GROMACS .gro file of C-alpha atoms in nm:
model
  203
    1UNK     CA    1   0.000   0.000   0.000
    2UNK     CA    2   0.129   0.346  -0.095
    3UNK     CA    3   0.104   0.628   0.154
    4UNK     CA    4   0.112   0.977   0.130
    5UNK     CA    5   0.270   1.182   0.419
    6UNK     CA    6   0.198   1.537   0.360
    7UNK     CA    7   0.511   1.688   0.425
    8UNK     CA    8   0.829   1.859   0.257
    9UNK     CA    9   1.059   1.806   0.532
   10UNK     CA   10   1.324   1.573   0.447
   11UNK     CA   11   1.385   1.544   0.802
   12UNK     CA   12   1.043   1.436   0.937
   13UNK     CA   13   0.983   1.221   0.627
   14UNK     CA   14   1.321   1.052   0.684
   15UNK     CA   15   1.220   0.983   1.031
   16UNK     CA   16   0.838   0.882   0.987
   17UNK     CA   17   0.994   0.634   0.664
   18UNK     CA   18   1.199   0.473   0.934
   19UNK     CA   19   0.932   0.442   1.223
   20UNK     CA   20   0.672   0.257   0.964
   21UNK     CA   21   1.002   0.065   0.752
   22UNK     CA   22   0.866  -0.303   0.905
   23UNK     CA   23   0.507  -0.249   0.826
   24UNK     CA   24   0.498  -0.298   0.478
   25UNK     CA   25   0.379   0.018   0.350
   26UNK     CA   26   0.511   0.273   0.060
   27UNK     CA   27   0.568   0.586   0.203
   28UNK     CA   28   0.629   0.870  -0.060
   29UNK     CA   29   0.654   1.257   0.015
   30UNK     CA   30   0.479   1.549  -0.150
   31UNK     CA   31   0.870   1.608  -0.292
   32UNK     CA   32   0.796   1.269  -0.472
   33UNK     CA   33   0.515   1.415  -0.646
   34UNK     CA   34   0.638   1.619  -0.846
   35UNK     CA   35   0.323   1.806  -0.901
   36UNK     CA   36   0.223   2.150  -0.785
   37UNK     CA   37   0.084   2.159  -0.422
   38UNK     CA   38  -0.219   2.295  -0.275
   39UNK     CA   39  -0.149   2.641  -0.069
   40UNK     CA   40  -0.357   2.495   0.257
   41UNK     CA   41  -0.423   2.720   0.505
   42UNK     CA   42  -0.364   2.584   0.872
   43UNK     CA   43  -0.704   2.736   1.015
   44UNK     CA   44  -0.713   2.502   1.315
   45UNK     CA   45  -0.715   2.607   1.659
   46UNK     CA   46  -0.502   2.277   1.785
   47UNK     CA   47  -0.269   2.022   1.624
   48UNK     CA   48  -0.488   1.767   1.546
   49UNK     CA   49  -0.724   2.001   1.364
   50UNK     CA   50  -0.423   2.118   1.127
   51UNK     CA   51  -0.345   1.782   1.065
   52UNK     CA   52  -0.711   1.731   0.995
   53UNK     CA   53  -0.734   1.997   0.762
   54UNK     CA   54  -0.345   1.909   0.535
   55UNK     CA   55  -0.433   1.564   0.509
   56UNK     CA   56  -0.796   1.608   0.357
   57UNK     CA   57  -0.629   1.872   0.155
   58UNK     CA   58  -0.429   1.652  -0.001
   59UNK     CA   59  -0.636   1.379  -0.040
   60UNK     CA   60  -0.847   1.621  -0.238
   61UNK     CA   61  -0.583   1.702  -0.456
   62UNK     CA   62  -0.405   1.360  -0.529
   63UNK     CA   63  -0.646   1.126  -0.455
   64UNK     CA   64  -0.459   0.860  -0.229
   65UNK     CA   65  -0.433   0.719   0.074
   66UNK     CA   66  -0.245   1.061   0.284
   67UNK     CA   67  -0.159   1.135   0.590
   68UNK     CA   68  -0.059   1.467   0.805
   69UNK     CA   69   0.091   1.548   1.110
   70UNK     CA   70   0.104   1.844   1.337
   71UNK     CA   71   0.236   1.967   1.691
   72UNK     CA   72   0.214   2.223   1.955
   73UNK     CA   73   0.426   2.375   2.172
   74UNK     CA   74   0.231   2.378   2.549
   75UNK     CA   75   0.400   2.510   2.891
   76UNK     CA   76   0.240   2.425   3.245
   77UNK     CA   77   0.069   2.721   3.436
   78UNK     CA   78   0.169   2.979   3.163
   79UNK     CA   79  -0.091   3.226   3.051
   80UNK     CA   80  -0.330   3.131   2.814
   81UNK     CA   81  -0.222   3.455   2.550
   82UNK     CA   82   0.132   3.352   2.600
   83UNK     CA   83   0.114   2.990   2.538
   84UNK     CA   84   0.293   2.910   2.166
   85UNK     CA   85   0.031   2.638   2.062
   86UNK     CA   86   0.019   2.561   1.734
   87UNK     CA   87   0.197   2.914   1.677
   88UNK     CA   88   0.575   2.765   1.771
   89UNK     CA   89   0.742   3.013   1.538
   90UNK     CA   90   0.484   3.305   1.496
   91UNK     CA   91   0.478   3.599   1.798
   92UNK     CA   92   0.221   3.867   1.766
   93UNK     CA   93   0.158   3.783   1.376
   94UNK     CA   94   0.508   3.760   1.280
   95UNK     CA   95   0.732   3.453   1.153
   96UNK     CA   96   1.040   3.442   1.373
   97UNK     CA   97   1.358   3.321   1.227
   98UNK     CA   98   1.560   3.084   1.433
   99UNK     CA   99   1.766   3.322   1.589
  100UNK     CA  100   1.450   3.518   1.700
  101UNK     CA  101   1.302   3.246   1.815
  102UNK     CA  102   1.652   3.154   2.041
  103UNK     CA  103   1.595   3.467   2.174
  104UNK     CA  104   1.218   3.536   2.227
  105UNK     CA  105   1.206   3.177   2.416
  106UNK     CA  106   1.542   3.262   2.590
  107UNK     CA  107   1.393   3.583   2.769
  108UNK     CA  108   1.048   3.352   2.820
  109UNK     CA  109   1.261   3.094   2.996
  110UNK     CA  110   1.445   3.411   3.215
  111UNK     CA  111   1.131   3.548   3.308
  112UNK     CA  112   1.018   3.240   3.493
  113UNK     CA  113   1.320   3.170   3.667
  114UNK     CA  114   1.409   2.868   3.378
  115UNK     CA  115   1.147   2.671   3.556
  116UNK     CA  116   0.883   2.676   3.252
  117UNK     CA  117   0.788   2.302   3.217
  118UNK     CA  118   0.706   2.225   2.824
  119UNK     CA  119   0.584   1.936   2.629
  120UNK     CA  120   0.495   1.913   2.261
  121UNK     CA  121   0.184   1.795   2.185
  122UNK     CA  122   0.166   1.552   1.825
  123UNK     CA  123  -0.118   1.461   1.621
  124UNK     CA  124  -0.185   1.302   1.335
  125UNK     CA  125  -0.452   1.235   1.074
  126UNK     CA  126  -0.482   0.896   0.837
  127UNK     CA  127  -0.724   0.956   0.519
  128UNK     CA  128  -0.748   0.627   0.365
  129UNK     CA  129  -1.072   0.736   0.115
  130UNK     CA  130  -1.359   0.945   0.100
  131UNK     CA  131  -1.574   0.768   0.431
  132UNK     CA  132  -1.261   0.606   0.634
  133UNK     CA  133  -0.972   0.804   0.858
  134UNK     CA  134  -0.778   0.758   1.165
  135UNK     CA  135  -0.624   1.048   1.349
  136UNK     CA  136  -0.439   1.062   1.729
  137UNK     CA  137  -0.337   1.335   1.933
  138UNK     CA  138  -0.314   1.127   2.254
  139UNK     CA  139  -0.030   1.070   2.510
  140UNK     CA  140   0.120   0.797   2.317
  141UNK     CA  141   0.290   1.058   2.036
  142UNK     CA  142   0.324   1.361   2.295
  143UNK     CA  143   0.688   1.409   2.411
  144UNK     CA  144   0.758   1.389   2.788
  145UNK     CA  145   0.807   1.738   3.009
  146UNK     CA  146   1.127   1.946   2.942
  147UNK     CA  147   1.258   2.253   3.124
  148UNK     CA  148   1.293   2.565   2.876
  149UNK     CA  149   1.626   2.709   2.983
  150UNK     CA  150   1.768   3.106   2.918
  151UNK     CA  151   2.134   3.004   2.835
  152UNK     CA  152   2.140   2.808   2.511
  153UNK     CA  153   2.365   2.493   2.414
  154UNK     CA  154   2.596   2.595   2.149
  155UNK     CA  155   2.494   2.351   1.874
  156UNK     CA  156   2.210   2.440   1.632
  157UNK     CA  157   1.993   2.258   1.409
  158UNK     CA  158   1.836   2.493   1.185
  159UNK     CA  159   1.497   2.475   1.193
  160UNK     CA  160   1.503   2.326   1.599
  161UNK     CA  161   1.591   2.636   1.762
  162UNK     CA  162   1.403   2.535   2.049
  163UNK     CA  163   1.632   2.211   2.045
  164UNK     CA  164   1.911   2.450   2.171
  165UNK     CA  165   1.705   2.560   2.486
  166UNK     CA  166   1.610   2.214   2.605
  167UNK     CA  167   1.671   2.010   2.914
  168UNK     CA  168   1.565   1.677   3.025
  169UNK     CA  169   1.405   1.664   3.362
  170UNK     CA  170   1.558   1.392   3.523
  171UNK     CA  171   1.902   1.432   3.398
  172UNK     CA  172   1.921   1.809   3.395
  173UNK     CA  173   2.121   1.771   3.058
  174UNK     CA  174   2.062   1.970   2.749
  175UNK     CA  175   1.876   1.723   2.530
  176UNK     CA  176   2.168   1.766   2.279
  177UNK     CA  177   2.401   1.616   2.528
  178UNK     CA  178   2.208   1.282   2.491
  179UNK     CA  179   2.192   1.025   2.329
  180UNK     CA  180   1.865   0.923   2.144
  181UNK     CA  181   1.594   0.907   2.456
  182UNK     CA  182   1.357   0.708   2.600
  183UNK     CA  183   1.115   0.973   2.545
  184UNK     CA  184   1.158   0.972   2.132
  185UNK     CA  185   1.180   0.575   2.174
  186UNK     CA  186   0.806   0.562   2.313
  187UNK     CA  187   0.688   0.829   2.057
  188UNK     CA  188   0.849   0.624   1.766
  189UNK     CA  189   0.584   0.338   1.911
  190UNK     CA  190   0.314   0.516   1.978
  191UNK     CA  191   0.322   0.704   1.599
  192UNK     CA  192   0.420   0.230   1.458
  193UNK     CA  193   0.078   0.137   1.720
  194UNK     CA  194  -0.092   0.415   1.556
  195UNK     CA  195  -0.036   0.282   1.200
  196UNK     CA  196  -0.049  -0.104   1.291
  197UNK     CA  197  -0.423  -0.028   1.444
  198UNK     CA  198  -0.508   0.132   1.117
  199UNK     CA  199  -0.355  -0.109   0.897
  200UNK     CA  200  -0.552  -0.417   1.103
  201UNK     CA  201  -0.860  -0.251   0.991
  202UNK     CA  202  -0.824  -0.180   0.637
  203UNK     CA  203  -0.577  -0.398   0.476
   0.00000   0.00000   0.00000
């Protein structure tokens, strides 16, 4: 079975390839295409909504089996108007670049003593045809708590600014001084459970 995932990251394609490799499904990016995209606009007011909305998008244009995914940024006991959301990269209606972003999140981070407590939230949303779909936003694919720190790590990763501000909890390491962690382990499985329940029922 081919699969679309409605992306142009290399990176998260890469990554999503490797998490379903065993399954044996085709997965094939909207680079593959090589058709003009859709401009969809990402309306929704959460991540499973966007996710909702770029894979029926798709589906509408191309006609196969897609799939979309989508993620918020969510800090415990911070202000409603200040929490990023779905709006990671966007402060009061502007697109930060990734040193902005370093530095807007930096000053957050000082301003509550570098004891914000984040998570990112994942979804994801499975159109197989016109009447049948599958879509997640549940613990299972949401990454554990991190503390959002003021004095960045000095590796980058464009376009994972945030990356650079990180620490892990229990270890009190920068998640760049890690090696790959439990916490992406159990959101590679939850993501393979997600598409092995959806498989079982169509295939």
């Amino acid at each position: 079975m081919k699969i679309l995932y409605g992306t142009t990251n290399n990176g998260k394609f890469e990554s999503m390839k490797r998490i379903t490799d065993s399954l044996g499904i085709e997965i094939i990016g909207l680079n593959d295409l090589k058709q003009p995209l859709p401009k969809v606009l990402e309306s929704g007011n959460n991540p499973l909504e966007n996710a909702q909305i770029k894979a029926r998008a798709y589906y509408k244009a191309f006609s196969m089996p897609v799939f979309s995914c989508d993620s918020g940024l969510y800090f415990d006991g911070l202000d409603e108007s200040l929490q990023p959301g779905i709006y990671v990269r966007r402060v009061n209606g502007k697109e930060l670049s990734d040193e902005e972003m370093m530095d807007y999140y930096a000053c957050l981070a000082k301003k509550h003593g570098n004891k914000l407590i984040g998570r990112y939230r994942n979804a994801i949303y499975f159109v197989v045809n016109e009447t049948t779909y599958f879509s997640s936003m549940d613990k299972t694919i949401e990454t554990g708590p991190f503390i959002l720190t003021d004095t960045p790590h000095k590796k980058r990763v464009k376009g994972f600014p945030l990356d650079s501000l990180s620490i892990d909890i229990d270890s009190g390491k920068y998640y760049y001084d890690m090696q790959k962690t439990v916490d992406q382990s159990s959101i590679e499985k939850g993501f393979r459970a997600f598409f092995e329940n959806a498989l079982a029922k169509i295939l």
